[in-house]
Structures are given as structure tokens and as C-alpha cells.
Coordinates of C-alpha atoms and ligand atoms in Angstrom, one line a residue:
M17 CA 86.1 113.0 147.1
S18 CA 87.2 115.7 149.5
I19 CA 90.8 115.7 150.6
T20 CA 90.4 115.8 154.4
P21 CA 92.2 115.1 156.5
V22 CA 95.4 116.4 154.8
P23 CA 97.3 113.4 153.5
D24 CA 100.3 112.2 155.6
A25 CA 101.9 110.5 152.6
A26 CA 103.5 112.1 149.5
V27 CA 104.8 110.8 146.2
I28 CA 107.7 112.7 144.6
V29 CA 107.6 112.0 140.8
V30 CA 110.9 112.8 139.2
A31 CA 110.4 113.9 135.6
A32 CA 113.2 116.4 135.1
G33 CA 115.5 114.2 133.0
S34 CA 116.3 115.0 129.4
G35 CA 115.7 111.5 127.9
L36 CA 118.9 111.4 125.9
R37 CA 118.8 107.6 125.4
L38 CA 115.2 107.8 124.1
G39 CA 116.3 110.5 121.7
A40 CA 112.8 111.7 120.9
G41 CA 113.9 115.4 120.6
A42 CA 112.0 116.4 123.8
P43 CA 112.4 115.8 127.5
K44 CA 111.3 112.2 128.1
A45 CA 108.4 113.1 130.4
F46 CA 106.8 115.1 127.6
V47 CA 107.2 112.5 124.9
G48 CA 103.8 111.1 123.6
V49 CA 103.1 107.5 124.4
D50 CA 99.6 107.6 122.7
A51 CA 97.4 110.7 122.8
H52 CA 99.1 111.3 126.2
T53 CA 102.6 111.9 127.4
V54 CA 104.9 109.7 129.6
L55 CA 104.2 112.2 132.4
W56 CA 100.4 112.1 132.1
H57 CA 100.5 108.3 132.2
S58 CA 102.7 108.3 135.3
L59 CA 100.3 110.5 137.2
I60 CA 97.1 108.4 136.5
P61 CA 98.0 105.5 138.9
I62 CA 99.2 107.9 141.6
L63 CA 96.0 110.0 141.5
G64 CA 94.1 106.7 141.6
M65 CA 95.7 105.3 144.7
R66 CA 93.4 104.0 147.5
R67 CA 94.8 106.7 149.8
A68 CA 95.2 110.3 148.8
A69 CA 98.8 111.5 148.8
Q70 CA 100.5 114.8 148.1
L71 CA 102.0 114.6 144.6
V72 CA 105.2 116.6 144.1
L73 CA 106.1 116.8 140.4
V74 CA 109.7 117.6 139.6
V75 CA 110.1 118.8 136.0
P76 CA 112.7 120.4 133.8
P77 CA 113.1 124.1 134.6
G78 CA 110.8 126.1 132.3
L79 CA 108.3 123.3 131.7
E80 CA 106.3 123.9 134.9
G81 CA 103.4 125.3 133.0
E82 CA 103.2 122.3 130.6
A83 CA 103.4 120.0 133.7
R84 CA 100.6 121.8 135.3
T85 CA 98.4 121.3 132.2
E86 CA 99.2 117.6 132.2
A87 CA 98.5 117.2 135.9
M88 CA 95.2 119.0 135.6
D89 CA 94.2 116.8 132.7
A90 CA 95.2 113.7 134.6
A91 CA 93.3 114.7 137.7
A92 CA 90.2 115.3 135.5
T93 CA 90.6 111.9 133.8
V94 CA 90.9 110.0 137.1
A95 CA 87.9 111.9 138.6
A96 CA 85.8 111.2 135.5
A97 CA 86.8 107.5 135.4
E98 CA 85.7 107.1 139.1
G99 CA 82.4 108.6 138.2
A100 CA 82.4 111.1 141.0
D101 CA 81.2 114.6 141.0
G102 CA 83.3 115.7 138.0
A103 CA 84.7 119.2 138.3
T104 CA 85.0 119.5 142.1
D105 CA 86.6 116.1 142.4
A106 CA 89.2 116.9 139.7
A107 CA 89.9 120.2 141.5
D108 CA 90.3 118.4 144.8
R109 CA 92.8 116.0 143.3
F110 CA 94.7 118.8 141.6
E111 CA 94.9 120.5 145.1
L112 CA 97.4 117.7 146.0
V113 CA 99.8 118.6 143.2
R114 CA 102.9 120.7 143.7
I115 CA 105.2 121.4 140.7
V116 CA 108.9 122.2 141.2
A117 CA 111.9 122.6 138.9
G118 CA 114.4 119.7 139.0
G119 CA 118.2 119.7 139.1
A120 CA 121.2 118.5 137.0
T121 CA 121.1 115.0 138.4
R122 CA 118.3 112.7 139.5
Q123 CA 119.5 113.1 143.1
D124 CA 119.3 116.9 142.8
S125 CA 115.8 116.5 141.4
V126 CA 114.7 114.3 144.3
A127 CA 116.2 116.8 146.8
A128 CA 114.2 119.6 145.1
G129 CA 111.0 117.6 145.4
L130 CA 111.7 116.8 149.0
R131 CA 111.8 120.5 149.9
A132 CA 108.3 120.8 148.6
V133 CA 106.8 118.0 150.7
W134 CA 104.2 119.3 153.2
P135 CA 105.2 119.4 156.9
Q136 CA 102.6 116.9 158.1
V137 CA 103.7 114.2 155.6
R138 CA 105.2 111.1 157.4
T139 CA 105.8 108.7 154.5
V140 CA 107.5 109.7 151.2
L141 CA 107.6 107.7 148.0
V142 CA 110.0 108.6 145.2
H143 CA 109.0 107.5 141.7
D144 CA 110.5 107.8 138.2
A145 CA 108.0 109.3 135.8
A146 CA 109.7 107.1 133.2
R147 CA 108.0 104.1 135.0
S148 CA 104.7 105.4 133.7
L149 CA 102.7 102.2 133.7
T150 CA 103.3 101.2 137.3
P151 CA 99.9 100.1 138.7
S152 CA 98.3 101.9 141.7
E153 CA 98.5 98.9 143.9
V154 CA 102.3 99.0 143.9
F155 CA 102.1 102.5 145.4
D156 CA 99.6 101.4 148.0
R157 CA 101.6 98.4 149.0
V158 CA 104.8 100.4 149.4
I159 CA 103.2 103.0 151.6
E160 CA 101.6 100.2 153.8
E161 CA 104.9 98.4 154.1
V162 CA 106.8 101.5 155.1
E163 CA 104.2 102.3 157.8
R164 CA 104.2 98.7 159.0
T165 CA 107.9 98.2 159.2
G166 CA 109.4 101.6 159.5
A167 CA 112.1 100.5 157.1
A168 CA 112.8 101.9 153.6
V169 CA 110.9 99.7 151.1
I170 CA 111.8 99.1 147.5
P171 CA 109.9 97.1 144.9
G172 CA 111.9 94.8 142.6
L173 CA 111.7 91.7 140.4
P174 CA 113.8 88.6 140.3
V175 CA 116.6 88.6 137.8
V176 CA 115.8 86.0 135.1
D177 CA 119.0 86.1 133.1
T178 CA 122.3 84.4 134.1
V179 CA 124.6 87.2 135.4
K180 CA 128.4 87.0 135.1
R181 CA 131.2 89.3 136.2
V182 CA 133.2 90.7 133.3
D183 CA 136.3 92.8 133.6
A184 CA 137.2 95.9 131.5
A185 CA 139.1 93.8 129.0
G186 CA 136.0 91.6 128.4
A187 CA 137.3 88.5 130.3
V188 CA 134.4 86.7 131.9
G189 CA 134.7 85.8 135.5
D190 CA 132.3 83.9 137.9
T191 CA 128.6 83.6 137.6
V192 CA 126.7 85.6 140.2
D193 CA 124.0 83.6 142.1
R194 CA 120.8 85.3 140.7
D195 CA 118.7 84.2 143.6
E196 CA 120.6 86.8 145.6
L197 CA 119.8 89.6 143.0
L198 CA 116.8 91.9 142.6
A199 CA 116.1 94.2 139.7
V200 CA 115.0 97.3 141.5
Q201 CA 112.1 99.6 140.5
T202 CA 110.3 102.5 141.9
P203 CA 108.2 103.8 143.8
Q204 CA 110.7 103.5 146.7
G205 CA 109.2 104.3 150.1
F206 CA 110.8 106.0 153.1
R207 CA 109.9 107.4 156.5
R208 CA 110.0 111.1 155.8
D209 CA 112.5 111.8 158.7
V210 CA 114.8 109.1 157.4
L211 CA 114.8 110.4 153.8
D212 CA 115.3 114.0 155.0
A213 CA 118.2 113.0 157.2
A214 CA 119.8 110.9 154.4
Y215 CA 119.5 113.7 151.9
A216 CA 120.8 116.3 154.3
G217 CA 123.9 114.2 154.9
A218 CA 124.5 113.0 151.3
S219 CA 128.0 113.6 150.1
A220 CA 128.0 111.4 147.0
Q221 CA 125.7 110.7 144.1
Y222 CA 123.8 107.4 144.3
T223 CA 121.9 105.6 141.5
D224 CA 118.8 105.3 143.6
D225 CA 117.3 106.7 146.8
A226 CA 117.5 103.4 148.6
A227 CA 121.3 103.3 148.1
L228 CA 121.6 106.8 149.6
V229 CA 119.4 105.8 152.6
A230 CA 121.3 102.5 153.1
A231 CA 124.6 104.4 153.0
A232 CA 123.3 106.6 155.8
G233 CA 122.8 103.4 157.8
Y234 CA 119.1 102.8 157.6
P235 CA 117.5 99.4 156.9
V236 CA 116.0 98.7 153.5
R237 CA 113.5 96.0 152.7
A238 CA 112.3 94.6 149.3
L239 CA 108.8 93.7 148.2
D240 CA 107.4 92.4 144.9
G241 CA 107.6 94.8 142.0
H242 CA 105.5 94.7 138.9
A243 CA 106.4 93.8 135.3
H244 CA 104.6 97.0 134.1
A245 CA 106.8 99.1 136.3
F246 CA 109.6 98.9 133.7
K247 CA 111.4 102.1 132.9
I248 CA 111.0 103.8 129.5
T249 CA 114.6 104.3 128.6
T250 CA 115.1 103.4 124.9
P251 CA 112.8 103.6 121.9
A252 CA 112.1 99.8 122.3
D253 CA 110.8 100.5 125.9
L254 CA 108.5 103.2 124.5
Q255 CA 107.2 100.7 122.0
R256 CA 106.6 98.2 124.8
A257 CA 104.5 100.8 126.6
R258 CA 102.5 101.5 123.5
T259 CA 101.8 97.8 123.0
L260 CA 100.8 97.4 126.6
L261 CA 98.4 100.4 126.4
G262 CA 97.0 99.0 123.2
E263 CA 96.3 95.7 124.9
R264 CA 94.7 97.5 127.9
A265 CA 92.5 99.5 125.5
A266 CA 91.4 96.4 123.6
Q267 CA 90.4 94.8 126.9
H268 CA 88.3 97.8 127.9
A269 CA 86.8 98.4 124.4
P270 CA 83.0 98.8 124.4
S271 CA 81.0 95.8 123.2
P272 CA 79.6 96.0 119.7
Q273 CA 76.8 98.5 119.2
P274 CA 75.1 100.0 116.2
V275 CA 77.4 102.6 114.7
R276 CA 76.2 106.2 114.8
S277 CA 78.3 107.6 112.0
A278 CA 78.3 109.4 108.7
Q279 CA 77.9 106.0 107.1
G280 CA 74.4 105.7 108.6
E281 CA 73.0 103.5 111.3
H282 CA 73.3 100.3 109.4
A283 CA 77.0 100.0 109.3
P284 CA 78.0 96.6 110.5
A285 CA 78.2 96.2 114.3
L286 CA 81.7 94.8 113.8
A287 CA 82.9 98.4 113.0
A288 CA 81.9 99.6 116.4
A289 CA 84.0 96.8 118.0
L290 CA 87.1 97.6 116.1
T291 CA 89.9 98.8 118.3
M292 CA 92.0 100.0 115.4
R293 CA 91.0 101.8 112.3
V294 CA 93.0 103.2 109.3
G295 CA 92.5 106.3 107.2
I296 CA 93.9 107.9 104.1
G297 CA 94.2 111.5 103.1
S298 CA 95.9 113.5 100.3
D299 CA 96.5 117.1 99.4
V300 CA 97.9 119.1 96.5
H301 CA 99.0 122.7 96.3
A302 CA 100.4 124.6 93.3
Y303 CA 103.6 126.5 93.6
A304 CA 103.1 130.3 94.2
A305 CA 103.8 132.5 91.2
A306 CA 107.4 133.6 90.6
G307 CA 108.2 136.6 92.8
S308 CA 105.8 135.6 95.5
T309 CA 107.0 136.6 99.0
R310 CA 105.5 133.5 100.7
T311 CA 107.7 131.0 102.5
L312 CA 107.5 127.4 101.7
W313 CA 106.1 125.3 104.6
L314 CA 106.3 121.6 104.2
A315 CA 106.0 118.8 106.7
G316 CA 105.8 121.2 109.6
L317 CA 109.0 123.0 108.7
P318 CA 109.7 126.4 107.0
W319 CA 112.0 126.0 104.0
P320 CA 113.4 129.5 103.4
G321 CA 114.8 130.1 99.9
E322 CA 112.6 127.3 98.4
R323 CA 109.7 128.0 96.1
A324 CA 106.6 128.4 98.2
L325 CA 103.2 126.9 97.7
E326 CA 99.9 128.8 97.2
G327 CA 97.0 128.5 99.6
H328 CA 94.8 130.3 102.2
S329 CA 96.7 128.5 105.0
D330 CA 100.4 127.7 104.8
G331 CA 99.9 125.3 101.9
D332 CA 101.6 122.5 103.9
V333 CA 100.4 119.5 101.9
V334 CA 102.0 117.0 104.2
T335 CA 100.2 118.4 107.3
H336 CA 96.9 118.7 105.5
A337 CA 97.1 115.1 104.2
I338 CA 97.8 113.9 107.7
V339 CA 94.8 115.7 109.1
D340 CA 92.5 114.1 106.5
A341 CA 94.0 110.7 107.1
L342 CA 93.4 111.0 110.8
L343 CA 89.9 112.4 110.5
S344 CA 88.9 109.8 108.0
A345 CA 90.2 107.0 110.2
A346 CA 88.1 108.3 113.1
D347 CA 85.1 109.0 110.8
L348 CA 85.1 112.6 111.8
G349 CA 84.8 114.3 108.4
D350 CA 87.6 116.1 106.7
I351 CA 89.9 119.1 107.0
G352 CA 87.4 121.5 105.4
G353 CA 84.8 120.5 108.0
L354 CA 87.2 120.9 111.0
F355 CA 88.9 124.2 109.9
G356 CA 86.8 125.7 107.1
T357 CA 88.8 127.4 104.3
D358 CA 87.8 130.9 105.4
D359 CA 88.5 130.2 109.1
P360 CA 90.7 133.2 110.2
A361 CA 92.6 130.8 112.6
V362 CA 93.8 129.0 109.6
E363 CA 95.2 132.0 107.7
G364 CA 98.9 131.6 107.9
A365 CA 98.5 128.7 110.3
H366 CA 101.2 126.0 110.4
A367 CA 101.3 122.3 111.4
E368 CA 101.1 123.1 115.1
V369 CA 97.6 124.5 114.8
F370 CA 96.3 121.8 112.4
L371 CA 97.8 118.8 114.2
T372 CA 97.1 119.9 117.8
R373 CA 93.4 120.5 117.0
T374 CA 93.1 117.2 115.1
R375 CA 94.8 115.3 117.9
R376 CA 92.4 116.9 120.4
V377 CA 89.3 116.1 118.3
L378 CA 90.4 112.5 118.0
A379 CA 91.1 112.2 121.7
D380 CA 87.7 113.6 122.5
A381 CA 86.2 110.9 120.3
G382 CA 88.2 108.3 122.3
W383 CA 90.9 107.6 119.8
A384 CA 94.7 107.6 120.2
I385 CA 97.0 107.9 117.2
G386 CA 99.0 104.7 116.5
N387 CA 101.2 106.0 113.6
V388 CA 101.1 108.0 110.5
S389 CA 103.0 107.5 107.2
V390 CA 103.2 110.1 104.5
Q391 CA 104.6 110.2 101.0
V392 CA 105.4 113.5 99.3
Q393 CA 105.7 113.9 95.5
A394 CA 107.8 116.9 94.7
R395 CA 110.5 117.9 92.3
A396 CA 111.7 120.5 94.8
P397 CA 112.7 121.0 97.6
R398 CA 115.1 118.1 98.0
F399 CA 113.4 116.5 101.0
S400 CA 115.9 113.9 102.3
P401 CA 118.4 116.2 104.1
R402 CA 115.5 117.4 106.4
R403 CA 113.5 114.2 106.6
L404 CA 114.5 113.3 110.2
E405 CA 113.9 116.8 111.4
A406 CA 110.4 116.8 109.8
Q407 CA 109.6 113.5 111.3
A408 CA 110.6 114.6 114.7
A409 CA 108.6 117.8 114.5
L410 CA 105.4 116.1 113.2
S411 CA 105.8 113.2 115.7
A412 CA 106.1 115.6 118.6
L413 CA 102.9 117.4 117.6
L414 CA 100.9 114.2 117.2
G415 CA 102.5 112.3 120.1
A416 CA 102.9 109.4 117.8
P417 CA 105.4 108.3 115.2
V418 CA 105.2 110.0 111.9
T419 CA 107.3 108.8 109.0
V420 CA 107.7 110.9 105.8
A421 CA 109.2 109.7 102.5
A422 CA 109.6 111.7 99.4
T423 CA 109.7 110.8 95.7
T424 CA 110.1 112.6 92.4
T425 CA 107.8 111.3 89.7
D426 CA 110.4 110.9 87.0
G427 CA 109.3 114.1 85.3
L428 CA 105.8 112.8 84.8
G429 CA 102.5 114.5 85.8
F430 CA 102.0 117.9 87.4
T431 CA 104.5 117.2 90.2
G432 CA 107.0 116.0 87.7
R433 CA 106.5 119.2 85.6
G434 CA 107.1 121.2 88.8
E435 CA 103.6 122.7 88.9
G436 CA 103.0 121.8 92.5
I437 CA 103.5 119.3 95.4
A438 CA 101.3 116.4 96.3
A439 CA 101.2 114.3 99.5
T440 CA 99.4 111.1 100.5
A441 CA 99.1 110.0 104.2
T442 CA 97.8 106.9 105.9
A443 CA 97.0 106.8 109.6
L444 CA 96.4 104.1 112.1
I445 CA 94.3 105.0 115.2
V446 CA 93.6 102.9 118.3
R447 CA 90.9 103.1 121.0
A448 CA 92.3 105.2 123.8
Ligands
CTP28 N1 115.5 112.6 136.4 C1 115.2 113.8 137.0 N2 116.2 114.8 137.0 C2 117.4 114.5 136.4 C3 117.7 113.3 135.8 C4 116.6 112.3 135.7 O1 114.2 114.1 137.5 N3 118.3 115.5 136.4 C5 114.4 111.6 136.3 C6 113.9 111.3 134.9 O2 113.0 112.3 134.5 C7 113.3 109.9 135.0 C8 114.1 109.3 136.2 O3 114.8 110.4 136.8 O4 111.9 109.9 135.3 C9 115.0 108.2 135.8 O5 116.0 108.7 135.0 P1 116.4 108.2 133.5 O6 115.5 107.1 133.1 O7 117.8 108.1 133.4 O8 115.8 109.5 132.6 P2 116.6 110.6 131.8 O9 117.7 111.1 132.6 O10 115.6 111.6 131.4 O11 117.1 109.8 130.5 P3 118.6 109.7 130.0 O12 119.5 109.2 131.1 O13 118.5 108.7 128.8 O14 118.9 111.1 129.5
MG29 MG1 119.4 109.7 133.2

């Protein structure tokens, strides 16, 4: 695909929010859904629209570089999926992308995006990155409807619940006729001159762009939204997105074929058809000798002041067990095969190096990480005060939930005697 003529439509994707309600410890757009982020998923349908559009990506200040990597990867993925001339096609698509820093409110972020829209653009769509799974066809329909009617166009779904008015004291008033209600989504589409004028004159904050445009006196029309255009706001929404992607992956899974694996060619064909696999991994490191200057690294965190573990790498048994569990689930060997004990990259390396490379190797093999669960056996350090911090750090690196529990072993065995620390991990992976 070559992008000529220059597109006369643009999609502004606002992704500059902090995701407080999701509470994932990172800006929402950069939280992992599977092997990919909320942002990456939001770009795929836009890059796959029937008609090429400029794509203005509005991200938290300072994360422009990360956004660029996500956009390039998404462009390459869409190009590869459409089976066109790989590299050139991905580069052509990436040519359409502009990345700008967002503002303190969503409205400020849209305004920043609007300033980056190319002069020849006539129709502008504004879309929440958090509605990542919105299908391409919704974008195409919104653009066509704006062009056909000249009005602002917003997708929405009927309200299915009974809706009542309630006052501040909790007293319930009348029931609102739900036939008159619409649960509004994005992308919302506008004539470019209308959106420019409405934003130029905006004197208040509105909850969506259509409200701002309506307040400026322009007509707004509704069209059918899509159930998959829901907004990822809370952890439950993120889980819904994961489930949906899992179902999509299962539908597109390859039909059973002989397995080419370390288990030989005769492994049952059923294994090839599996859309989920589990793996287990474990690791043990001895405590460093008294007086060692090493720092303890455990579960992706440094533990200054605690007795360190011995090892060529950082000795982080939790991370190493996770790598083995993931590699074993994907039938990709083990940590020694991936990193090698004398690999200079591993000397002093921490979870970031191990987990990022493992995640990449799995993604290359077509696997996304479902979740990982780890148990640590250690007399020291006391793990529970930093459990949530460790889980957040490991989950961010893998883009999937990691849970870590710790146990002492009642004084029994080498962990009980305080000779070292052991960890066991299980992992679930799903076809990406
Ligand atoms: N958004 C933005 N700039 C802001 C605030 C929000 O670009 N200053 C974007 C978000 O990234 C998101 C969309 O607007 O894609 C909808 O906002 P919301 O779901 O509220 O996301 P957040 O503001 O990130 O989440 P929260 O309100 O829970 O912090
Ligand atoms: Mg918000």
C-alpha cells in the first residue's frame, strides 16, 4: 500500500491519561493486555481501516519514544497480517503517525492532538485509546457518516439497565425512559472545521467532544456502536479485554498439525491445537558468604540490607523460575539455553533483562502470557511487606498478572536452615 493521495481524514487517539482507576502502576495506555499494551491494541484497528487516515497519537509527556515503538510495531503487524510487501508497507503506514504530548485533562489532550492534524484533513475522529478493542468497521462507518451528513457523529449502545434519578441524600426519584438514552462511545467523528471552531471557542471542560461541539451549536447524530468498544477503566474491564482476546485467538488458532518440537515429531496432534499451555520452573540460590558486598535481588526488586544470594547473574530465584516456567510452557527450552551461564549480558542482569527477552521470545513464537504464579521459600527476607510492589514490577515487565506468595518451611530443609532461597513458578500461556 502506498499512501497517496495524502489522507483527508485523521484519527486522534488520546492515550495521555494516568489510569488511576485501573491502578496498574503505569499509565493505562502502557499497561499490558496480553503480550501487547492497551495502546498497541488500540492502534491495530485504526491502521487496518478501509481508508488510510492520519493517526495522531497523544501520550503522556516523556513517553513519546515508547509510543513510537508501539506504533511502529503495530504498523508492522498490520502490514504482515495483510500479507503485503512487508517492510515498505509497514513504513508507509508508520508515515501516517504523529506523536504528541497530552495535557492535564482529556480535553487538553484532544486540543494538543488537533494542533498536529495535517492541513488537508477534512474529517477528524477522536478516539480513546482505552477503547482498545473497537473494530475497524466502526471507524469506517463514523467517517462515512460524517462525510454523508456533515454533522458530528457519535457511536453508542442502547442502555439496558433501568435508570433512575437519585438525589445526593440517596432518595430515589423517577425512572428515566431508557429508550431516550444512549451509552456513548468513541470514535466520535467531526468535520475538521467544526471541531477546530468548537475547540477554539471552548470555555468549559466537557466529558466528551460531542458535548463540546453541541454546546457550540453544531448538530450531533448517533449511530450504532459496538459491544467491543467498551472502555478499559477498572481491572474488571481489563480482564474482559483479556477474555475477549483469548476467544479471538482461539477462533483463529491453526488447525491441528504434527508438532515440530523438542518432544519429537510424534507428539499428539492435539498438542498443536492447544490454545493454552502451562509450564513449571524452579530455581535455588545459596546465600552469599558473610561479608559479601552483593545486594539481594528478589522478585525483580533490590533488597538493600538483606543477605544477598550467590550467582553469576543477580541470583533472583523468582525471576529465574518464571523464565523457566514460561519457556517450558512454550516448549522453548530453558533459561540456560536462552541466556547461557557465561553470557556477559547476564552478569549482574536483573529481572528486566530476563523477563523482557523471555516475553519477546514467546511473542515471536506466537504466545501471549496469561498469568504467572510463584511461590518463594525463604527464611529471610520477610517478603509480605513488599509483595504488592514485587507483583506490580514483575507484572509490568511481563505485561500479564504475576502473583508471588512466600512461605518459610518451618525450619526444615535447606531453606529452613537458612542456606539459600528457592522459588517455584507456574505459567499459563495462550495463543497470541
Ligand atoms: N486521556 C488523555 N489525557 C488526559 C486524560 C485522559 O489523553 N489528561 C485519555 C485516556 O488516556 C483515555 C481516554 O482519555 O484513553 C479516556 O479517559 P479515562 O478512561 O478516564 O482514562 P484515564 O484518565 O487514563 O483513567 P483514570 O480516569 O482512571 O485516571
Ligand atoms: Mg480520566
